[in-house]
Amino acid sequence: MILSGVVPVLAVVASSDAVARKRSRGTLRVMLGLPYNRLDIVAGTFVGRYVVVATAVALYVSVVALTSVVIGGPLGVERLAAFFAITLLLAMVVTGLAVCLSLQTRSVTRAFAGSLVVLAVFLFRLWGFVPTVVELVRNGMVAPETMPEWGVVFQQLNPIRAFTSALIGLYPELASAHFLGEVVEPPVPYYHQPSFALAVLAGWVLVPLVVAYLRFRTADV
């Protein structure tokens, strides 16, 4: 629960000004006059900011592992490595989104505020209200008794929720924790599987970066 909030905020703080600041100061125009193209700038900025966030995550996980060893608790190296990888994937998602928003504006303030708004939609589960609103409209403002399957799948597309679903796949004993979600009885549908959660996280990395690059490729700097 801590990581699902701290890691995204860290990624936003580290990445939201990535391109907007260079654009506002004219540095970006100078860079494009050098032997760099716009793909180099997008890819280089994303990788550079992600390395910063990933390093902070690595330090945190190292402290957790060291603490576990000191107090004599079970370390579980394989599961710790998987946990680290899933957390890095979440960091990659939010870093990518922050860089994408930074590509679309000259204002550092707007880039930061936009990143925080997007993060709030995911972090406070506002994303999950979309199916409820759609069903209310479809049913004449009458709340459905049960959420249709498409709505449940849509809720699972929230990257923060995908992160927690992947964690539950790694640590099934966490399934009953109220902040991670409800317990899903077998047979578990595909959209509650860890593989689906990992695919969602990967999609949130790739799709926004591709769309942002295509817009940035022809944008006036």
XYZ file of C-alpha atoms in Angstrom:
221
model
C 0.000 0.000 0.000
C 2.859 2.361 0.820
C 4.669 1.659 -2.428
C 1.529 2.073 -4.541
C 1.406 5.682 -3.324
C 5.028 6.628 -2.720
C 6.519 5.256 -5.941
C 4.055 7.064 -8.263
C 4.470 10.368 -6.393
C 8.241 10.014 -6.581
C 8.003 9.311 -10.309
C 5.833 12.405 -10.874
C 8.176 14.675 -8.923
C 11.218 13.333 -10.757
C 9.737 13.323 -14.270
C 6.958 15.877 -14.757
C 9.334 18.715 -15.676
C 11.472 16.523 -17.924
C 10.743 18.171 -21.281
C 8.550 21.123 -20.310
C 11.433 22.868 -18.549
C 13.738 22.434 -21.545
C 10.991 23.717 -23.805
C 10.276 26.806 -21.693
C 13.970 27.737 -21.518
C 14.657 27.142 -25.212
C 17.073 24.311 -24.444
C 14.980 21.880 -26.445
C 15.365 23.939 -29.619
C 19.131 23.978 -29.120
C 19.190 20.208 -28.614
C 17.293 19.657 -31.849
C 19.976 21.695 -33.605
C 22.524 19.118 -32.498
C 22.698 15.569 -33.880
C 19.610 14.500 -31.878
C 16.178 13.769 -33.241
C 12.890 13.867 -31.365
C 12.867 10.136 -30.775
C 16.269 10.452 -29.090
C 14.880 13.150 -26.802
C 11.766 11.162 -25.853
C 13.619 7.895 -25.299
C 16.598 9.511 -23.559
C 14.419 11.583 -21.241
C 12.264 8.617 -20.310
C 15.232 6.331 -19.633
C 17.135 8.986 -17.696
C 14.250 9.872 -15.393
C 13.324 6.215 -14.955
C 16.850 5.364 -13.828
C 16.542 7.976 -11.068
C 13.225 6.551 -9.841
C 14.383 2.939 -10.186
C 17.472 3.697 -8.120
C 15.312 5.047 -5.294
C 13.094 1.945 -5.459
C 16.174 -0.294 -5.401
C 17.450 1.467 -2.275
C 14.087 1.006 -0.569
C 13.906 -2.708 -1.398
C 17.514 -3.153 -0.248
C 16.670 -1.591 3.117
C 13.637 -3.864 3.452
C 15.734 -6.943 2.645
C 18.496 -5.922 5.043
C 15.986 -5.252 7.807
C 14.441 -8.678 7.261
C 17.849 -10.319 7.607
C 18.743 -8.342 10.733
C 15.531 -9.212 12.579
C 15.830 -12.843 11.544
C 12.794 -12.923 9.290
C 12.490 -15.011 6.112
C 14.024 -13.208 3.153
C 12.497 -15.161 0.262
C 14.965 -14.040 -2.394
C 12.904 -15.215 -5.380
C 9.722 -13.520 -4.241
C 11.647 -10.414 -3.245
C 13.128 -10.237 -6.745
C 9.656 -10.625 -8.288
C 8.300 -7.938 -5.959
C 11.141 -5.638 -6.995
C 10.417 -6.240 -10.689
C 6.689 -5.510 -10.304
C 7.431 -2.309 -8.380
C 9.898 -1.228 -11.067
C 7.177 -1.782 -13.651
C 4.806 0.491 -11.730
C 7.548 3.116 -11.537
C 8.034 2.785 -15.281
C 4.320 3.365 -15.911
C 4.087 6.590 -13.909
C 7.443 7.888 -15.132
C 6.296 7.342 -18.696
C 2.972 9.108 -18.098
C 4.709 12.085 -16.472
C 7.191 12.363 -19.348
C 4.327 12.108 -21.853
C 2.453 14.981 -20.230
C 5.660 16.997 -20.067
C 6.030 16.553 -23.831
C 2.691 18.271 -24.441
C 3.289 21.654 -22.769
C 5.811 24.428 -22.241
C 4.659 25.006 -18.667
C 6.344 23.080 -15.864
C 3.415 23.913 -13.589
C 0.869 22.506 -16.015
C 2.928 19.374 -16.559
C 3.222 18.790 -12.814
C -0.446 19.549 -12.130
C -1.569 17.347 -15.016
C 0.569 14.478 -13.760
C -0.894 14.828 -10.264
C -4.450 14.820 -11.645
C -3.815 11.673 -13.678
C -2.180 10.052 -10.667
C -5.139 10.978 -8.448
C -7.549 9.355 -10.903
C -5.647 6.095 -10.569
C -4.535 6.288 -6.947
C -7.921 7.188 -5.466
C -9.725 4.684 -7.704
C -11.699 7.423 -9.528
C -11.062 5.366 -12.672
C -13.409 2.727 -11.262
C -16.376 5.102 -11.185
C -16.511 5.309 -14.993
C -18.405 1.993 -15.461
C -20.815 2.963 -12.672
C -21.608 6.282 -14.356
C -22.062 4.589 -17.742
C -24.446 2.018 -16.270
C -26.389 4.733 -14.443
C -26.941 6.581 -17.720
C -27.869 3.382 -19.553
C -30.362 2.351 -16.849
C -32.083 5.713 -16.510
C -30.126 6.799 -13.421
C -30.879 3.527 -11.638
C -27.824 1.890 -10.069
C -27.192 -1.642 -11.358
C -27.429 -4.450 -8.804
C -24.188 -5.973 -10.048
C -21.370 -4.570 -12.123
C -21.329 -6.068 -15.652
C -18.210 -7.931 -16.682
C -17.004 -5.155 -18.984
C -17.063 -2.779 -16.017
C -14.975 -5.120 -13.873
C -12.457 -5.500 -16.702
C -12.320 -1.711 -17.099
C -11.607 -1.307 -13.388
C -8.735 -3.759 -13.692
C -7.155 -1.497 -16.335
C -6.208 0.966 -13.591
C -2.408 0.589 -13.363
C -2.443 0.962 -9.558
C -5.032 -1.802 -9.351
C -3.002 -3.891 -11.786
C -0.002 -3.420 -9.506
C -1.918 -4.680 -6.469
C -3.364 -7.587 -8.483
C 0.137 -8.601 -9.510
C 1.218 -8.402 -5.848
C -1.659 -10.654 -4.813
C -0.516 -13.140 -7.447
C 2.917 -13.051 -5.841
C 1.675 -12.988 -2.231
C -1.747 -14.738 -2.129
C -1.888 -14.211 1.637
C -2.419 -10.486 0.969
C -5.683 -11.098 -0.892
C -7.769 -10.501 2.227
C -6.167 -7.124 2.944
C -8.887 -4.484 2.569
C -6.630 -2.005 0.797
C -5.612 -4.479 -1.923
C -9.043 -5.625 -2.995
C -11.620 -8.320 -2.495
C -10.880 -12.024 -2.345
C -11.688 -13.694 -5.669
C -12.919 -17.242 -5.314
C -11.788 -19.871 -7.859
C -12.099 -20.280 -10.723
C -10.333 -16.946 -11.068
C -11.326 -15.107 -14.297
C -8.613 -13.995 -16.706
C -8.867 -10.330 -15.702
C -7.899 -11.196 -12.128
C -4.872 -13.201 -13.193
C -1.363 -11.809 -12.526
C -0.510 -12.234 -16.217
C -3.365 -9.878 -17.150
C -2.167 -7.354 -14.560
C 1.370 -7.455 -15.951
C 0.024 -6.991 -19.488
C -1.952 -3.946 -18.310
C 1.161 -2.406 -16.762
C 3.184 -3.068 -19.918
C 0.436 -1.465 -22.004
C 0.475 1.641 -19.817
C 4.192 1.950 -20.490
C 4.128 1.482 -24.256
C 0.887 3.062 -25.499
C 1.193 6.529 -23.884
C 4.843 6.853 -24.939
C 4.044 5.947 -28.544
C 1.087 8.353 -28.699
C 3.076 11.157 -27.031
C 5.991 10.685 -29.426
C 3.724 10.782 -32.476
C 2.268 14.090 -31.238
C 5.669 15.476 -30.282
C 7.176 14.499 -33.642
C 5.285 17.280 -35.428
C 4.853 19.720 -32.511
C 6.263 23.240 -32.563
C 9.074 23.593 -30.015
